CSV table of C-alpha atoms and ligand atoms in Angstrom, one decimal:
chain,number,residue,atom,x,y,z
A,1,MET,CA,-4.2,-12.1,1.9
A,2,TRP,CA,-0.6,-12.8,0.9
A,3,ARG,CA,-0.8,-16.5,1.5
A,4,GLU,CA,-4.1,-16.7,-0.5
A,5,LEU,CA,-2.5,-15.0,-3.5
A,6,ALA,CA,0.9,-16.7,-3.3
A,7,PRO,CA,0.0,-20.1,-5.0
A,8,ILE,CA,-1.8,-18.5,-8.0
A,9,GLY,CA,0.1,-18.9,-11.2
A,10,ARG,CA,3.3,-20.2,-9.5
A,11,ASP,CA,5.2,-22.7,-11.6
A,12,PRO,CA,6.1,-25.7,-9.4
A,13,GLY,CA,9.4,-26.2,-11.2
A,14,SER,CA,10.9,-22.7,-11.4
A,15,ARG,CA,8.9,-21.4,-8.3
A,16,GLY,CA,8.4,-18.3,-10.5
A,17,TYR,CA,5.1,-16.7,-11.5
A,18,ARG,CA,3.4,-17.1,-14.9
A,19,ARG,CA,0.4,-14.7,-14.5
A,20,TYR,CA,0.0,-13.6,-18.1
A,21,ALA,CA,-2.8,-11.3,-19.3
A,22,TRP,CA,-6.2,-13.0,-19.8
A,23,THR,CA,-5.0,-16.4,-18.8
A,24,GLY,CA,-6.5,-18.7,-16.1
A,25,ALA,CA,-3.9,-17.5,-13.6
A,26,ASP,CA,-4.8,-13.9,-14.4
A,27,GLY,CA,-8.5,-14.8,-13.9
A,28,ASP,CA,-7.7,-16.4,-10.5
A,29,CYS,CA,-5.8,-13.2,-9.5
A,30,ARG,CA,-8.8,-11.1,-10.5
A,31,ASN,CA,-11.1,-13.3,-8.5
A,32,TRP,CA,-8.8,-12.9,-5.5
A,33,PHE,CA,-9.0,-9.1,-5.9
A,34,ARG,CA,-12.8,-9.2,-6.1
A,35,THR,CA,-13.0,-11.3,-3.0
A,36,GLN,CA,-10.8,-8.9,-1.1
A,37,ALA,CA,-13.0,-6.0,-2.2
A,38,ALA,CA,-16.2,-7.9,-1.2
A,39,ASP,CA,-14.7,-8.9,2.2
A,40,ARG,CA,-14.2,-5.2,3.0
A,41,GLY,CA,-17.6,-4.0,1.7
A,42,LEU,CA,-16.0,-2.1,-1.1
A,43,ARG,CA,-17.9,-1.3,-4.3
A,44,TYR,CA,-16.3,-3.4,-7.0
A,45,GLU,CA,-16.0,-2.3,-10.6
A,46,VAL,CA,-14.2,-3.6,-13.6
A,47,ASP,CA,-13.7,-1.0,-16.3
A,48,ARG,CA,-13.9,-1.2,-20.1
A,49,ASN,CA,-10.2,-2.1,-20.2
A,50,GLY,CA,-10.4,-4.8,-17.6
A,51,ASN,CA,-8.8,-2.8,-14.8
A,52,GLN,CA,-10.4,-3.7,-11.4
A,53,TRP,CA,-11.4,-1.0,-8.9
A,54,ALA,CA,-12.5,-1.4,-5.3
A,55,TRP,CA,-14.2,1.8,-4.0
A,56,LEU,CA,-14.8,3.3,-0.6
A,57,GLY,CA,-17.2,6.3,-0.8
A,58,ASP,CA,-18.8,7.7,-3.9
A,59,PRO,CA,-16.6,7.6,-7.0
A,60,ASP,CA,-18.7,10.3,-8.6
A,61,ALA,CA,-17.8,12.7,-5.8
A,62,GLY,CA,-14.4,13.1,-7.6
A,63,ASN,CA,-11.0,14.0,-6.4
A,64,ALA,CA,-10.5,10.4,-5.3
A,65,VAL,CA,-7.3,9.1,-3.7
A,66,VAL,CA,-6.4,5.9,-5.6
A,67,THR,CA,-3.8,3.3,-4.7
A,68,GLY,CA,-3.0,-0.2,-6.0
A,69,SER,CA,-0.7,-1.7,-8.7
A,70,HIS,CA,-0.8,-4.8,-10.9
A,71,LEU,CA,-1.1,-8.6,-10.4
A,72,ASP,CA,0.3,-9.9,-13.6
A,73,SER,CA,3.9,-11.0,-13.9
A,74,VAL,CA,6.9,-11.4,-16.2
A,75,PRO,CA,7.7,-15.1,-17.1
A,76,ASP,CA,9.0,-16.7,-13.9
A,77,GLY,CA,8.6,-13.3,-12.1
A,78,GLY,CA,8.8,-12.9,-8.3
A,79,ALA,CA,6.0,-12.7,-5.8
A,80,PHE,CA,6.3,-9.0,-4.9
A,81,ASP,CA,6.5,-7.1,-8.3
A,82,GLY,CA,2.9,-5.8,-8.5
A,83,PRO,CA,1.2,-7.9,-5.8
A,84,LEU,CA,3.0,-6.2,-2.9
A,85,GLY,CA,1.3,-2.9,-4.0
A,86,VAL,CA,-2.1,-4.4,-4.2
A,87,VAL,CA,-1.9,-6.4,-1.0
A,88,SER,CA,-0.5,-3.4,0.8
A,89,SER,CA,-3.3,-1.3,-0.4
A,90,PHE,CA,-6.0,-3.5,1.2
A,91,ALA,CA,-3.9,-3.9,4.3
A,92,ALA,CA,-3.4,-0.1,4.5
A,93,LEU,CA,-7.2,0.3,4.3
A,94,ASP,CA,-7.6,-2.2,7.1
A,95,GLU,CA,-5.1,-0.2,9.1
A,96,LEU,CA,-6.9,3.1,8.5
A,97,ARG,CA,-10.2,1.5,9.6
A,98,ASP,CA,-8.4,0.3,12.8
A,99,ARG,CA,-7.3,3.8,13.3
A,100,GLY,CA,-10.9,5.0,13.0
A,101,ALA,CA,-9.9,7.3,10.1
A,102,GLU,CA,-12.7,9.3,8.6
A,103,PHE,CA,-12.5,9.8,4.8
A,104,ALA,CA,-13.0,13.2,3.3
A,105,ARG,CA,-12.4,12.0,-0.2
A,106,PRO,CA,-13.4,8.8,-2.1
A,107,LEU,CA,-10.7,6.1,-1.9
A,108,ALA,CA,-10.1,3.3,-4.4
A,109,ILE,CA,-7.8,0.3,-4.7
A,110,ALA,CA,-7.0,-0.6,-8.3
A,111,ASN,CA,-5.5,-3.6,-10.1
A,112,PHE,CA,-4.3,-2.5,-13.6
A,113,GLY,CA,-4.3,-5.3,-16.2
A,114,ASP,CA,-1.3,-6.5,-18.2
A,115,GLU,CA,1.3,-4.2,-16.7
A,116,GLU,CA,4.2,-6.4,-17.7
A,117,GLY,CA,3.2,-7.1,-21.3
A,118,ALA,CA,4.6,-10.6,-20.9
A,119,ARG,CA,2.1,-12.2,-23.3
A,120,PHE,CA,1.5,-9.5,-26.0
A,121,GLY,CA,4.8,-7.6,-25.8
A,122,LEU,CA,3.5,-4.1,-24.8
A,123,ALA,CA,3.9,-2.9,-21.2
A,124,CYS,CA,1.1,-1.3,-19.2
A,125,VAL,CA,-1.8,-2.2,-21.6
A,126,GLY,CA,-4.6,-1.6,-19.0
A,127,SER,CA,-3.4,1.8,-17.9
A,128,ARG,CA,-2.3,2.9,-21.4
A,129,LEU,CA,-5.8,2.1,-22.8
A,130,ALA,CA,-7.4,4.0,-19.9
A,131,ALA,CA,-5.1,7.0,-20.5
A,132,GLY,CA,-5.7,7.0,-24.2
A,133,GLN,CA,-2.1,6.2,-25.0
A,134,LEU,CA,-3.0,3.0,-26.8
A,135,THR,CA,-5.9,2.9,-29.2
A,136,ARG,CA,-8.4,0.1,-29.6
A,137,GLU,CA,-7.0,-0.7,-33.1
A,138,GLN,CA,-3.4,-0.8,-31.8
A,139,ALA,CA,-4.5,-3.1,-28.9
A,140,HIS,CA,-6.5,-5.3,-31.3
A,141,ALA,CA,-3.3,-5.8,-33.4
A,142,LEU,CA,-1.4,-7.4,-30.4
A,143,VAL,CA,-0.8,-11.1,-30.9
A,144,ASP,CA,0.9,-13.6,-28.6
A,145,ALA,CA,3.5,-16.2,-29.4
A,146,ASP,CA,0.8,-18.7,-30.2
A,147,GLY,CA,-1.0,-16.4,-32.7
A,148,VAL,CA,-3.8,-15.6,-30.2
A,149,THR,CA,-4.8,-12.0,-30.6
A,150,LEU,CA,-5.6,-9.7,-27.6
A,151,PRO,CA,-9.3,-9.5,-28.6
A,152,GLN,CA,-9.5,-13.4,-28.8
A,153,ALA,CA,-7.8,-13.7,-25.4
A,154,MET,CA,-10.1,-11.1,-23.8
A,155,GLU,CA,-13.2,-12.8,-25.2
A,156,ARG,CA,-12.1,-16.2,-23.9
A,157,ALA,CA,-11.7,-14.6,-20.5
A,158,GLY,CA,-15.2,-13.2,-20.7
A,159,TYR,CA,-14.4,-9.5,-21.6
A,160,ASP,CA,-15.6,-7.5,-24.5
A,161,PRO,CA,-12.6,-6.4,-26.6
A,162,ASP,CA,-14.7,-3.9,-28.5
A,163,ALA,CA,-15.4,-2.0,-25.4
A,164,ILE,CA,-11.7,-1.1,-24.7
A,165,GLY,CA,-10.4,2.4,-25.2
A,166,ALA,CA,-9.7,5.7,-23.5
A,167,ASP,CA,-11.6,6.3,-20.2
A,168,PRO,CA,-11.3,10.0,-19.5
A,169,GLU,CA,-14.4,10.1,-17.3
A,170,ARG,CA,-12.9,7.5,-15.0
A,171,LEU,CA,-9.5,9.1,-14.8
A,172,ALA,CA,-11.2,12.5,-14.1
A,173,ARG,CA,-12.5,11.0,-10.8
A,174,ILE,CA,-8.9,10.6,-9.6
A,175,GLY,CA,-7.2,13.4,-7.6
A,176,ALA,CA,-4.1,11.4,-6.8
A,177,PHE,CA,-2.8,7.9,-7.6
A,178,VAL,CA,-0.1,6.5,-5.2
A,179,GLU,CA,1.4,3.2,-6.2
A,180,LEU,CA,3.5,1.2,-3.6
A,181,HIS,CA,6.0,-1.2,-5.3
A,182,ILE,CA,8.9,-3.3,-4.2
A,183,GLU,CA,12.1,-1.5,-5.1
A,184,GLN,CA,13.8,-3.1,-8.2
A,185,GLY,CA,17.3,-2.2,-7.2
A,186,ARG,CA,19.3,-1.7,-4.0
A,187,ALA,CA,19.3,2.1,-3.3
A,188,LEU,CA,17.2,1.7,-0.2
A,189,ASP,CA,19.4,-1.1,1.0
A,190,LEU,CA,22.2,1.4,1.2
A,191,THR,CA,20.2,3.5,3.7
A,192,ASP,CA,18.4,2.6,6.9
A,193,HIS,CA,15.1,3.5,5.4
A,194,PRO,CA,12.6,0.6,4.6
A,195,VAL,CA,10.5,2.9,2.4
A,196,GLY,CA,11.5,5.5,-0.3
A,197,ILE,CA,9.7,7.8,-2.6
A,198,ALA,CA,10.1,7.9,-6.4
A,199,SER,CA,11.4,10.9,-8.2
A,200,ALA,CA,11.4,9.7,-11.8
A,201,ILE,CA,11.2,6.8,-14.2
A,202,TRP,CA,13.8,6.5,-16.9
A,203,PRO,CA,12.7,6.5,-20.5
A,204,HIS,CA,12.6,3.0,-21.8
A,205,GLY,CA,11.4,0.8,-24.6
A,206,ARG,CA,11.4,-2.5,-26.4
A,207,TRP,CA,12.6,-3.1,-30.0
A,208,ARG,CA,12.2,-6.3,-32.0
A,209,PHE,CA,15.2,-7.1,-34.3
A,210,ASP,CA,14.3,-9.6,-37.1
A,211,PHE,CA,17.5,-11.2,-38.6
A,212,ALA,CA,16.5,-13.0,-41.8
A,213,GLY,CA,19.1,-15.4,-43.2
A,214,GLU,CA,19.0,-18.7,-45.2
A,215,ALA,CA,18.0,-22.0,-43.7
A,216,ASN,CA,20.5,-24.7,-44.6
A,217,HIS,CA,22.2,-27.9,-43.4
A,218,ALA,CA,24.4,-27.4,-40.4
A,219,GLY,CA,26.7,-30.3,-41.4
A,220,THR,CA,27.1,-29.8,-45.2
A,221,THR,CA,27.0,-26.1,-45.8
A,222,ARG,CA,30.4,-24.5,-46.2
A,223,LEU,CA,31.0,-21.6,-43.8
A,224,ALA,CA,31.6,-19.3,-46.7
A,225,ASP,CA,28.2,-20.2,-48.2
A,226,ARG,CA,26.2,-19.4,-45.1
A,227,ARG,CA,23.8,-16.6,-44.5
A,228,ASP,CA,23.5,-17.3,-40.8
A,229,PRO,CA,21.3,-14.9,-38.8
A,230,MET,CA,22.5,-16.3,-35.5
A,231,LEU,CA,25.9,-14.8,-36.0
A,232,THR,CA,24.3,-11.4,-36.7
A,233,TYR,CA,22.1,-11.7,-33.6
A,234,ALA,CA,25.1,-12.7,-31.4
A,235,ALA,CA,27.2,-9.8,-32.6
A,236,THR,CA,24.2,-7.5,-32.0
A,237,VAL,CA,23.9,-8.7,-28.4
A,238,LEU,CA,27.5,-7.9,-27.7
A,239,ALA,CA,27.2,-4.5,-29.5
A,240,ALA,CA,24.2,-3.7,-27.2
A,241,ARG,CA,26.3,-4.3,-24.1
A,242,ARG,CA,29.1,-2.2,-25.4
A,243,ALA,CA,26.7,0.7,-26.4
A,244,ALA,CA,25.1,0.6,-23.0
A,245,GLU,CA,28.4,0.6,-21.1
A,246,ASP,CA,29.7,3.5,-23.2
A,247,ALA,CA,26.5,5.5,-22.5
A,248,GLY,CA,26.0,4.6,-18.8
A,249,ALA,CA,22.7,3.1,-19.8
A,250,VAL,CA,21.2,-0.5,-19.8
A,251,ALA,CA,20.4,-2.7,-22.8
A,252,THR,CA,19.2,-6.3,-22.6
A,253,PHE,CA,18.4,-9.0,-25.1
A,254,GLY,CA,16.3,-11.2,-22.8
A,255,LYS,CA,14.1,-12.9,-25.3
A,256,VAL,CA,15.0,-14.6,-28.6
A,257,ALA,CA,13.0,-16.8,-31.0
A,258,VAL,CA,14.7,-18.9,-33.7
A,259,GLU,CA,13.1,-20.5,-36.7
A,260,PRO,CA,13.1,-23.4,-37.3
A,261,ASN,CA,15.1,-23.8,-34.0
A,262,GLY,CA,16.7,-27.1,-35.0
A,263,VAL,CA,20.1,-28.2,-33.6
A,264,ASN,CA,21.3,-29.3,-37.1
A,265,ALA,CA,19.8,-26.5,-39.1
A,266,ILE,CA,21.2,-23.0,-39.8
A,267,PRO,CA,18.3,-20.7,-38.9
A,268,SER,CA,16.2,-19.0,-41.5
A,269,LEU,CA,15.1,-16.3,-39.0
A,270,VAL,CA,16.3,-15.1,-35.6
A,271,ARG,CA,14.1,-12.6,-33.7
A,272,GLY,CA,15.7,-10.8,-30.7
A,273,TRP,CA,14.0,-8.3,-28.4
A,274,LEU,CA,16.0,-5.4,-27.1
A,275,ASP,CA,15.0,-3.7,-23.8
A,276,SER,CA,16.9,-0.5,-23.4
A,277,ARG,CA,16.7,2.3,-20.8
A,278,ALA,CA,18.6,5.4,-20.0
A,279,VAL,CA,18.5,8.4,-17.7
A,280,ASP,CA,17.3,10.7,-20.5
A,281,GLN,CA,15.9,10.5,-24.0
A,282,GLY,CA,19.0,11.6,-25.8
A,283,THR,CA,21.1,8.8,-24.2
A,284,LEU,CA,18.5,6.2,-24.9
A,285,ASP,CA,18.2,7.3,-28.6
A,286,ALA,CA,22.0,7.1,-28.9
A,287,VAL,CA,22.2,3.6,-27.5
A,288,VAL,CA,19.4,2.2,-29.7
A,289,THR,CA,20.9,4.0,-32.7
A,290,ALA,CA,24.3,2.5,-32.0
A,291,VAL,CA,22.9,-1.0,-31.6
A,292,GLU,CA,20.9,-0.8,-34.8
A,293,ALA,CA,24.0,0.5,-36.7
A,294,ALA,CA,26.1,-2.3,-35.4
A,295,ALA,CA,23.4,-4.8,-36.3
A,296,ARG,CA,23.1,-3.4,-39.9
A,297,GLU,CA,26.9,-3.4,-40.4
A,298,ARG,CA,27.2,-7.0,-39.3
A,299,ALA,CA,24.1,-8.1,-41.3
A,300,GLY,CA,25.8,-6.7,-44.4
A,301,ARG,CA,28.8,-8.9,-43.8
A,302,ASP,CA,26.6,-12.0,-43.0
A,303,GLY,CA,24.3,-11.5,-46.0
A,304,VAL,CA,21.4,-11.2,-43.5
A,305,GLU,CA,18.4,-9.0,-43.9
A,306,LEU,CA,17.5,-6.8,-40.8
A,307,ALA,CA,14.2,-5.2,-39.8
A,308,VAL,CA,13.8,-3.3,-36.5
A,309,VAL,CA,10.4,-2.6,-35.0
A,310,ARG,CA,9.8,-0.6,-31.8
A,311,GLU,CA,7.1,-2.5,-29.9
A,312,SER,CA,6.9,-0.6,-26.7
A,313,PHE,CA,8.1,2.8,-25.5
A,314,THR,CA,7.6,4.9,-22.3
A,315,PRO,CA,9.0,8.5,-22.2
A,316,VAL,CA,10.7,9.8,-19.0
A,317,VAL,CA,8.4,10.3,-16.1
A,318,ASP,CA,9.1,13.1,-13.6
A,319,PHE,CA,6.7,12.5,-10.8
A,320,PRO,CA,4.9,15.9,-9.9
A,321,HIS,CA,6.9,17.5,-7.1
A,322,ALA,CA,3.9,18.9,-5.2
A,323,LEU,CA,2.5,15.4,-4.5
A,324,ARG,CA,5.9,13.9,-4.0
A,325,ASP,CA,6.8,16.6,-1.4
A,326,GLU,CA,3.5,16.3,0.3
A,327,ILE,CA,4.1,12.6,0.7
A,328,ALA,CA,7.6,13.2,2.0
A,329,ARG,CA,6.2,15.6,4.6
A,330,ILE,CA,3.6,13.1,5.6
A,331,LEU,CA,6.3,10.4,6.0
A,332,GLY,CA,8.3,12.8,8.1
A,333,GLY,CA,11.1,13.9,5.7
A,334,SER,CA,12.0,17.2,4.2
A,335,GLY,CA,11.4,15.4,0.9
A,336,SER,CA,11.7,18.3,-1.5
A,337,GLY,CA,14.3,16.9,-3.7
A,338,SER,CA,16.1,15.6,-0.6
A,339,GLY,CA,18.8,14.7,-3.1
A,340,SER,CA,18.9,12.1,-5.8
A,341,ASP,CA,21.3,10.3,-3.5
A,342,PRO,CA,19.0,8.4,-1.2
A,343,GLY,CA,21.4,8.6,1.6
A,344,SER,CA,22.0,12.4,1.2
A,345,ASP,CA,19.9,13.6,4.1
A,346,PRO,CA,19.6,10.8,6.6
A,347,GLY,CA,16.7,12.4,8.4
A,348,SER,CA,14.5,12.5,5.4
A,349,VAL,CA,12.8,9.8,3.4
A,350,PRO,CA,14.9,8.8,0.4
A,351,VAL,CA,13.8,10.0,-3.0
A,352,LEU,CA,15.0,7.9,-5.8
A,353,GLY,CA,14.7,7.4,-9.5
A,354,THR,CA,14.1,4.0,-11.2
A,355,GLY,CA,14.7,2.3,-14.5
A,356,ALA,CA,11.5,0.2,-14.0
A,357,GLY,CA,8.3,1.1,-15.7
A,358,HIS,CA,5.0,1.3,-13.7
A,359,ASP,CA,1.3,2.1,-14.2
A,360,ALA,CA,1.9,5.2,-12.1
A,361,GLY,CA,4.3,6.3,-14.8
A,362,ILE,CA,1.7,5.9,-17.6
A,363,LEU,CA,-1.1,7.5,-15.6
A,364,SER,CA,1.2,10.5,-14.7
A,365,ALA,CA,0.3,12.0,-18.1
A,366,ALA,CA,-3.4,12.2,-17.0
A,367,VAL,CA,-3.4,12.5,-13.1
A,368,PRO,CA,-1.0,13.4,-10.3
A,369,THR,CA,0.8,10.2,-9.4
A,370,ALA,CA,3.5,9.2,-6.9
A,371,MET,CA,5.2,6.0,-5.9
A,372,LEU,CA,6.4,4.5,-2.7
A,373,PHE,CA,9.2,1.9,-2.8
A,374,VAL,CA,9.7,-0.9,-0.3
A,375,ARG,CA,13.3,-1.9,0.4
A,376,ASN,CA,14.5,-5.0,-1.6
A,377,PRO,CA,17.7,-6.3,0.2
A,378,THR,CA,19.1,-7.9,-2.9
A,379,GLY,CA,17.6,-5.6,-5.5
A,380,VAL,CA,16.7,-8.7,-7.5
A,381,SER,CA,13.4,-8.5,-9.4
A,382,HIS,CA,11.8,-10.2,-12.5
A,383,SER,CA,13.1,-13.5,-10.9
A,384,PRO,CA,11.7,-16.1,-8.5
A,385,ALA,CA,14.4,-14.9,-6.0
A,386,GLU,CA,12.7,-11.5,-5.6
A,387,HIS,CA,12.1,-10.9,-1.9
A,388,ALA,CA,11.4,-8.2,0.7
A,389,ALA,CA,11.7,-8.7,4.4
A,390,GLU,CA,8.3,-8.9,6.2
A,391,ASP,CA,9.2,-6.0,8.6
A,392,ASP,CA,9.9,-3.8,5.5
A,393,CYS,CA,6.6,-4.9,4.0
A,394,VAL,CA,4.8,-3.9,7.2
A,395,ALA,CA,6.7,-0.6,7.2
A,396,GLY,CA,5.4,-0.1,3.6
A,397,VAL,CA,1.8,-0.8,4.7
A,398,ARG,CA,2.1,1.7,7.6
A,399,ALA,CA,3.7,4.3,5.3
A,400,LEU,CA,1.0,3.8,2.7
A,401,ALA,CA,-1.7,4.1,5.4
A,402,ASP,CA,-0.1,7.3,6.6
A,403,VAL,CA,0.0,8.7,3.1
A,404,LEU,CA,-3.6,7.7,2.4
A,405,GLU,CA,-4.7,9.2,5.7
A,406,GLY,CA,-2.8,12.4,5.0
A,407,LEU,CA,-4.3,12.7,1.5
A,408,ALA,CA,-7.9,11.4,2.0
A,409,CYS,CA,-8.9,11.7,5.6
A,410,ARG,CA,-10.0,14.5,7.9
A,411,SER,CA,-7.2,15.4,10.2
A,412,SER,CA,-8.5,13.7,13.3
B,501,LIG,O1,9.7,-3.7,-17.3
B,501,LIG,C1,9.4,-2.9,-16.4
B,501,LIG,O2,10.1,-2.0,-16.2
B,501,LIG,C2,8.2,-3.2,-15.6
B,501,LIG,O3,8.5,-4.2,-14.7
B,501,LIG,N1,7.1,-3.5,-16.4
B,502,LIG,MN1,7.9,-5.8,-13.4
B,503,LIG,MN1,5.7,-3.9,-11.4
């Protein structure tokens, strides 16, 4: 499975993945998913929002145990972020069949569309639409860097953009959603556990800063006469780092767009996207407020106009303790809050928070959700260098199989 998926959407130069929503690479990933479902005799569905489902048993029986993740990537993302959860779900089902497990509840494997928001700027579009956290109108307003709207992109990929929207009936079928994901950090690497359980997801969001100045000649315009938005942008990036350090949070300007983007032209406009995350809402608000204040102060000195737009936001997610602790018991640990420090109780499975967003976080508002993390020896993610050891991936499949068996199967 892994080897069949690996070449899809991989850039030969960077060796990173470019699997953006509703592109050809996304379509090839979707075909891969459908083939895996068919190969296992699973009932395949694609829902009104383009999320894919592979069912074992009767979905209408309700109280289903669902697992899965996403297949799309960030620009030049790694091979594991998303796909490890989907591949491990199919492999865990194969394992359960090898064990002769008998299912007492329906089981589904899901691929949620556009989790990374790499093309249209909003994270978790497929799961947000399903959970009613994004309206059809809001989704239709999404536009990519080439001016292609989300509806146009969906239509070109053969999907009906007017069908998208909340899907409460579908979510009502779900009794529990468990997402396996490569850890995007090194907490597990500090323990001798290849698998951990998620406790929480930090609140996080994306803000677009538009710095509007005055285009002019780089060679003939006196410094005093300039209204250069690049200066304001640069000062804001440095202010973001200071604000994050002061607050024990994170802040990143990872994407910037310059108009007209000419070497010998003072820009008319610089657009910078801030990604900021913090352990709680108050801290996150304080960081973003400080960054915006610093940007406004500098804009005033540079004669630059500033507009700030929040493009994506996910509040803190506290995974429900009952499901979390049941999973910890299945995996053989005490679990119940075995300490935020993953190494706190060596006998138990580590329970750890994360600053990375996930579909399990979005769906947590509608259904009981949980996450399993697979050890990432370097912690690197959102990079072609992202990697997990095969033994740890196998341990993840076995752990997911144990969890699915414990939740969905008759105790044999
Ligand atoms: O950005 C994130 O936290 C996730 O990878 N979408
Ligand atoms: Mn990601
Ligand atoms: Mn992910």
